[in-house]
Coordinates of N, CA and C in Angstrom, one line a residue:
M815 N 50.4 91.2 89.8 CA 51.6 91.0 89.4 C 52.4 92.4 90.0
T816 N 53.6 92.3 91.1 CA 54.2 93.8 91.3 C 55.0 94.4 90.3
K817 N 54.9 95.5 90.4 CA 56.1 96.4 89.2 C 57.5 95.8 89.7
Q818 N 58.0 95.5 88.6 CA 59.6 95.3 88.7 C 60.4 96.3 89.0
E819 N 61.3 96.3 89.8 CA 62.4 97.4 90.1 C 63.6 97.2 89.0
K820 N 63.3 98.1 87.6 CA 64.3 97.2 86.5 C 65.4 98.7 86.5
S821 N 65.3 99.9 87.0 CA 66.1 100.8 86.8 C 66.9 101.4 88.3
L822 N 67.8 102.1 88.2 CA 68.6 102.5 89.2 C 69.4 103.9 89.2
T823 N 69.4 104.6 89.8 CA 70.3 105.9 89.6 C 71.0 106.1 90.9
M824 N 72.6 106.7 90.1 CA 72.9 106.7 91.4 C 74.3 108.1 91.3
T825 N 74.1 109.1 92.0 CA 75.0 110.4 91.9 C 76.5 110.4 92.7
V826 N 77.4 110.5 92.3 CA 78.8 110.5 92.9 C 79.0 111.5 93.0
L827 N 79.9 112.3 93.9 CA 80.9 113.5 93.5 C 82.7 112.8 93.3
M828 N 82.8 113.3 92.2 CA 84.2 112.9 91.9 C 85.6 113.6 92.9
T829 N 86.1 113.2 93.8 CA 87.1 113.5 94.4 C 88.4 113.4 94.1
P830 N 89.6 114.3 94.6 CA 90.6 114.0 94.4 C 91.4 112.7 94.7
D831 N 91.0 111.8 95.2 CA 91.5 110.9 95.6 C 91.0 109.7 94.2
M832 N 90.6 110.0 93.5 CA 89.9 109.1 92.4 C 90.6 109.7 91.3
A833 N 91.5 110.5 91.5 CA 92.1 111.2 90.0 C 93.8 110.3 89.6
N834 N 93.9 110.5 88.4 CA 95.0 109.8 87.9 C 96.2 110.6 87.6
F835 N 97.5 110.3 86.9 CA 98.2 111.6 86.8 C 98.1 112.6 86.1
S836 N 97.3 112.6 85.4 CA 96.5 113.7 84.7 C 95.7 114.7 85.2
G837 N 95.3 114.4 86.6 CA 94.1 115.1 87.6 C 93.0 114.7 87.2
N838 N 92.5 113.9 86.0 CA 91.4 113.5 85.7 C 90.9 112.0 86.6
V839 N 89.2 112.2 86.5 CA 89.2 110.7 87.2 C 89.9 109.5 86.2
H840 N 90.0 108.9 87.3 CA 91.0 107.6 86.7 C 90.0 106.4 86.1
G841 N 90.3 106.2 85.1 CA 89.2 104.8 84.5 C 88.8 103.5 85.4
G842 N 89.6 103.5 86.1 CA 89.5 102.1 87.2 C 88.7 103.0 88.3
S843 N 88.9 103.7 88.7 CA 87.7 104.7 89.5 C 86.5 104.3 88.8
L844 N 86.0 105.0 88.0 CA 84.8 104.8 87.1 C 84.4 103.5 87.1
L845 N 85.5 102.5 86.9 CA 84.8 101.0 86.5 C 84.2 100.5 87.9
K846 N 85.0 100.5 89.1 CA 84.8 100.3 90.3 C 83.3 100.7 90.2
L847 N 82.6 101.7 90.3 CA 81.8 102.7 90.2 C 80.3 101.6 89.3
L848 N 80.8 101.7 88.0 CA 80.3 101.3 87.3 C 79.9 99.8 88.0
D849 N 80.8 99.1 88.7 CA 80.4 97.7 88.8 C 79.6 98.1 89.9
Q850 N 79.6 98.8 91.1 CA 78.7 98.8 92.0 C 77.5 98.9 91.5
V851 N 77.2 100.1 90.5 CA 75.9 100.0 90.0 C 75.2 99.0 89.6
A852 N 76.1 98.3 88.4 CA 75.1 97.2 87.8 C 75.0 96.4 89.0
Y853 N 75.8 96.1 89.8 CA 75.4 95.0 91.2 C 74.2 95.6 92.1
A854 N 74.0 96.9 92.2 CA 73.0 97.2 92.7 C 71.8 97.0 92.3
C855 N 71.8 97.6 90.8 CA 70.5 97.6 90.0 C 70.0 95.9 89.8
A856 N 70.5 95.1 89.3 CA 70.7 93.5 89.4 C 70.2 92.9 90.5
A857 N 70.7 93.3 91.6 CA 70.3 92.9 92.8 C 68.7 93.5 93.2
K858 N 69.0 94.7 93.0 CA 67.2 95.3 93.4 C 66.3 94.7 92.4
Y859 N 66.5 94.3 91.3 CA 65.8 93.6 90.4 C 65.3 92.2 90.9
C860 N 66.3 91.3 91.2 CA 66.2 90.0 91.6 C 66.0 89.4 93.1
K861 N 66.2 90.6 93.9 CA 66.4 90.4 95.2 C 67.5 89.0 95.7
K862 N 68.3 88.5 94.8 CA 69.0 87.8 95.3 C 70.7 88.8 95.2
Y863 N 71.7 87.8 95.8 CA 73.1 88.3 95.5 C 73.8 87.7 94.3
V864 N 74.2 89.0 93.6 CA 74.7 88.8 92.4 C 76.3 89.1 92.1
V865 N 77.0 88.5 90.6 CA 77.9 88.7 90.8 C 78.5 89.5 89.4
T866 N 79.8 89.9 89.1 CA 79.9 90.1 87.7 C 80.2 89.2 87.2
A867 N 79.6 88.6 85.8 CA 80.2 87.6 85.0 C 80.6 88.4 83.5
A868 N 80.4 89.4 83.3 CA 81.2 89.9 81.9 C 80.6 91.4 81.8
L869 N 81.6 92.2 81.5 CA 81.4 93.7 81.6 C 81.8 93.4 79.9
D870 N 81.1 94.3 78.9 CA 81.2 94.6 77.4 C 81.0 96.0 77.3
Q871 N 81.7 96.4 75.8 CA 81.5 97.6 75.3 C 81.7 98.9 76.1
V872 N 82.8 98.9 77.1 CA 82.8 100.2 78.0 C 83.7 101.2 77.0
F873 N 82.5 102.0 76.9 CA 83.3 103.4 76.4 C 83.3 104.7 76.7
F874 N 84.5 105.2 77.1 CA 84.8 106.4 77.6 C 84.6 107.3 76.9
K875 N 83.7 107.8 76.4 CA 83.5 108.8 75.2 C 84.5 110.3 75.7
Q876 N 84.3 110.9 77.2 CA 85.0 112.0 77.5 C 85.9 111.7 78.7
Q877 N 86.4 112.8 79.2 CA 87.3 112.4 80.5 C 86.0 112.9 81.4
V878 N 86.3 112.7 82.7 CA 85.5 113.1 83.9 C 86.6 113.4 85.0
N879 N 86.5 115.0 85.2 CA 86.9 115.9 85.8 C 87.0 115.8 87.4
V880 N 87.9 115.6 88.2 CA 87.5 116.0 89.6 C 86.5 117.3 90.2
G881 N 85.8 116.9 90.8 CA 84.9 118.1 91.2 C 83.5 118.1 90.8
E882 N 83.4 117.1 89.9 CA 82.1 117.0 88.8 C 81.0 115.8 89.6
L883 N 80.2 116.3 89.4 CA 79.0 115.4 89.5 C 78.2 114.1 89.2
V884 N 78.6 113.0 89.3 CA 78.7 112.0 87.9 C 77.5 111.2 88.3
T885 N 76.4 111.6 87.3 CA 75.5 110.3 87.8 C 75.4 109.1 86.8
F886 N 75.1 108.1 87.5 CA 74.7 106.5 86.7 C 73.4 106.2 86.5
Y887 N 72.7 105.7 85.4 CA 71.7 105.5 85.0 C 71.9 104.0 84.5
A888 N 71.5 102.8 85.1 CA 71.4 102.0 85.0 C 70.2 101.4 85.1
H889 N 70.1 100.0 83.8 CA 68.5 99.6 83.7 C 68.5 98.0 83.5
V890 N 68.1 97.3 83.6 CA 67.7 95.7 83.4 C 67.3 95.7 81.9
N891 N 68.1 95.4 81.1 CA 67.6 95.4 79.4 C 67.2 94.1 79.4
Y892 N 67.9 93.0 79.9 CA 67.6 91.3 79.5 C 67.8 90.3 80.4
V893 N 67.0 89.5 80.8 CA 67.0 88.3 81.9 C 67.1 87.2 81.0
G894 N 68.0 86.3 81.4 CA 68.1 84.9 81.1 C 67.3 83.9 81.8
H895 N 68.2 82.5 82.4 CA 67.7 82.3 83.6 C 68.2 82.7 85.0
S896 N 69.5 82.7 85.0 CA 69.9 83.1 86.0 C 70.7 84.4 85.6
S897 N 70.9 84.9 84.7 CA 72.0 86.3 84.2 C 71.0 87.3 83.8
M898 N 71.7 88.5 84.1 CA 70.8 89.6 83.5 C 72.1 90.9 82.7
E899 N 71.5 91.1 82.2 CA 72.3 92.4 81.2 C 71.7 93.9 81.9
I900 N 72.9 94.3 82.1 CA 72.5 95.8 83.0 C 73.5 97.1 82.1
G901 N 72.5 97.3 81.5 CA 73.0 98.7 80.9 C 73.2 100.0 81.8
V902 N 74.5 100.5 81.4 CA 74.9 101.5 82.5 C 75.4 102.7 81.4
K903 N 74.5 103.9 81.7 CA 74.9 104.7 81.2 C 75.5 106.3 82.1
V904 N 76.4 107.3 81.9 CA 76.7 108.1 82.7 C 77.4 109.4 82.0
F905 N 76.8 110.0 83.1 CA 76.8 111.5 83.1 C 77.8 112.3 83.4
A906 N 78.1 113.7 83.0 CA 79.0 114.4 84.1 C 78.5 115.5 84.2
E907 N 78.5 115.9 85.2 CA 78.1 117.4 85.4 C 78.9 118.3 86.2
D908 N 79.2 119.6 85.3 CA 80.2 120.5 86.1 C 79.1 121.7 87.0
L909 N 79.5 121.6 88.1 CA 78.3 122.0 89.0 C 78.6 123.8 88.8
R910 N 79.6 124.3 88.4 CA 79.4 125.4 88.3 C 79.0 126.2 87.0
T911 N 78.7 125.4 86.1 CA 78.1 125.8 84.9 C 77.0 125.0 84.4
D912 N 76.6 124.3 85.0 CA 75.4 123.2 85.1 C 75.3 122.5 83.6
Q913 N 76.6 121.9 83.3 CA 76.6 121.6 82.0 C 76.7 120.2 82.0
K914 N 75.5 119.5 81.4 CA 75.7 117.7 81.5 C 76.3 117.4 80.1
R915 N 77.2 116.1 80.3 CA 78.1 115.5 79.4 C 77.9 114.0 79.3
H916 N 77.5 113.0 78.5 CA 77.3 111.7 78.4 C 79.1 111.4 78.3
T917 N 79.7 110.7 79.1 CA 80.8 110.5 79.3 C 81.1 109.0 79.3
T918 N 80.1 107.9 79.8 CA 80.4 106.6 79.3 C 79.2 105.7 79.3
S919 N 79.6 104.9 78.4 CA 78.3 103.8 78.6 C 79.1 102.5 78.5
C920 N 78.2 101.2 79.0 CA 78.4 100.1 79.1 C 78.0 99.0 79.4
Y921 N 77.9 97.6 79.5 CA 77.0 96.6 79.6 C 77.9 95.5 80.5
F922 N 77.2 95.1 81.6 CA 77.1 94.6 82.8 C 76.5 93.1 82.6
T923 N 77.3 91.9 82.5 CA 76.3 90.8 82.8 C 76.4 90.4 84.1
M924 N 75.3 90.2 85.1 CA 75.3 89.8 86.5 C 74.6 88.6 86.7
V925 N 75.0 87.7 87.2 CA 74.6 86.4 87.4 C 74.1 86.2 89.3
A926 N 72.7 85.8 89.5 CA 72.3 85.8 90.6 C 72.6 84.3 91.2
M927 N 73.0 84.4 92.3 CA 73.6 83.1 93.3 C 72.7 83.1 94.3
D928 N 72.8 81.7 95.2 CA 72.5 81.3 96.3 C 73.3 81.9 97.3
E929 N 73.4 81.2 98.6 CA 74.3 81.3 99.5 C 75.4 80.2 99.6
H930 N 75.3 79.0 98.8 CA 76.2 78.2 98.7 C 77.1 78.6 97.0
G931 N 77.1 79.4 96.8 CA 77.7 79.8 95.4 C 77.1 79.3 94.2
K932 N 75.5 78.9 94.2 CA 75.0 78.1 93.1 C 74.0 79.0 92.2
T933 N 74.6 79.0 90.8 CA 73.2 79.9 90.3 C 71.4 79.6 90.7
V934 N 70.7 81.1 90.5 CA 69.5 80.7 90.9 C 68.9 81.5 90.2
E935 N 67.3 80.9 89.4 CA 66.8 81.6 88.5 C 66.4 82.6 89.1
V936 N 66.3 83.6 88.0 CA 66.2 85.1 88.7 C 64.2 85.6 87.6
P937 N 63.7 86.4 88.5 CA 62.2 86.6 87.9 C 62.5 87.0 86.3
R938 N 61.2 86.4 85.4 CA 61.2 87.1 84.1 C 61.1 88.2 84.0
L939 N 61.4 89.1 82.6 CA 61.6 90.4 83.0 C 60.1 91.1 82.3
Q940 N 59.0 91.6 82.8 CA 58.3 92.3 82.1 C 58.6 93.6 81.4
L941 N 58.2 93.5 80.0 CA 58.5 94.4 78.9 C 57.4 95.3 78.8
D942 N 57.3 96.5 79.4 CA 56.3 97.4 79.5 C 56.2 98.3 78.5
N943 N 57.1 98.5 77.8 CA 56.8 99.6 76.4 C 57.8 99.3 75.3
D944 N 58.0 100.3 74.1 CA 58.5 99.8 73.3 C 60.0 100.1 73.2
V945 N 60.3 101.0 74.5 CA 62.0 101.0 74.5 C 62.3 100.1 75.1
E946 N 61.7 99.4 76.2 CA 62.2 98.0 76.9 C 62.2 97.1 75.9
I947 N 61.1 96.6 75.0 CA 61.7 95.8 73.9 C 62.3 96.2 73.1
R948 N 63.0 97.5 72.7 CA 63.9 97.4 71.8 C 65.2 97.4 72.4
L949 N 65.5 97.5 74.1 CA 66.4 97.1 74.8 C 66.8 96.0 75.1
Y950 N 65.9 95.3 75.0 CA 65.7 93.3 75.0 C 66.1 93.0 73.4
Q951 N 65.8 93.5 72.9 CA 66.3 93.0 71.6 C 67.8 93.4 71.1
A952 N 68.0 94.2 71.7 CA 69.7 94.7 71.5 C 70.4 93.8 72.5
A953 N 70.1 93.5 73.8 CA 70.7 92.6 74.7 C 70.9 91.2 74.2
E954 N 69.8 91.1 73.6 CA 69.4 89.5 73.1 C 70.6 89.4 71.6
M955 N 71.0 90.7 70.9 CA 72.0 90.2 69.9 C 73.2 90.5 70.5
R956 N 73.6 91.4 71.6 CA 75.2 91.5 72.2 C 75.3 90.1 72.6
K957 N 74.1 89.2 73.7 CA 74.2 87.8 74.3 C 74.9 87.1 73.1
K958 N 74.4 87.1 71.5 CA 74.9 86.3 70.9 C 76.3 86.3 70.6
I959 N 77.0 87.6 70.5 CA 77.8 88.5 70.0 C 79.0 87.6 71.1
R960 N 78.6 88.2 72.6 CA 79.4 87.5 73.7 C 80.0 85.9 73.4
Q961 N 78.6 85.3 73.1 CA 78.8 83.9 73.4 C 79.6 83.4 71.8
E962 N 79.9 84.2 70.8 CA 80.4 83.9 69.6 C 82.1 84.2 70.0
S963 N 82.1 85.4 70.6 CA 83.6 85.8 71.0 C 84.2 84.9 72.2
L964 N 83.0 83.9 73.0 CA 84.1 83.4 74.0 C 84.4 82.1 73.1
E965 N 83.5 81.9 72.4 CA 83.8 80.5 71.7 C 85.2 80.8 70.9
K966 N 85.2 81.9 70.2 CA 86.2 82.0 69.3 C 87.8 82.1 70.0
N967 N 87.5 82.9 71.2 CA 88.5 82.9 72.0 C 89.3 81.6 72.7
R968 N 87.9 80.9 73.0 CA 88.2 79.4 73.5 C 89.3 78.7 72.4
A969 N 88.9 79.0 71.1 CA 89.5 78.1 70.3 C 91.0 78.6 70.0
M970 N 91.1 79.8 70.3 CA 92.9 80.5 70.0 C 93.5 80.3 71.3
H971 N 93.0 79.9 72.4 CA 93.6 80.0 73.7 C 95.0 79.1 73.7
V972 N 95.8 79.5 74.0 CA 97.4 79.2 74.0 C 97.6 78.9 75.7
E973 N 98.0 77.4 75.7 CA 98.3 77.0 77.3 C 99.6 77.5 77.3
L974 N 100.1 78.2 78.2 CA 101.4 78.8 78.9 C 102.1 77.6 79.7
L975 N 103.5 77.3 79.7 CA 103.6 76.8 80.9 C 104.5 77.9 81.4
K976 N 105.0 77.0 82.7 CA 105.6 78.3 83.8 C 107.0 78.9 83.1
D977 N 108.1 77.7 82.5 CA 109.0 78.3 82.1 C 109.0 78.6 80.6
E978 N 108.0 78.9 80.1 CA 108.1 79.5 78.9 C 107.6 81.2 79.1
L979 N 107.2 81.5 79.8 CA 106.9 82.9 80.4 C 108.2 83.7 80.5

């Protein structure tokens, strides 16, 4: 059995075009990069095209500054039939002081698709150590919470007609 590619690291320099009105990196710029990292990690793992199905628990713990080097660490935590949970942790580094800070964490659910847009099965996840087992178990709990939340949201849904807006 071949070794699975379950992790991915990407580093990006934060540039002025990513800034918000306060001069810090815009959360939307980070979200776009997070989505790209989750895509790359999931696609590398399953060797398929993937799409984003959900984004959970985005925690912007600290601001990210223009000029900092930001490293994204992604890992496949859980695999279902066609879906995968990708956990992403972000660290910003001040290049002048070498100070590193954990700035952001989140979880993406990515789904593997074929060329016709149909879901396809992904390889079962090999859990190689205690850390991966704990990541998998935590991801199972998050999946259950996501499903319960989705059901509650569907039950609360109110259909608005165009003339009611």
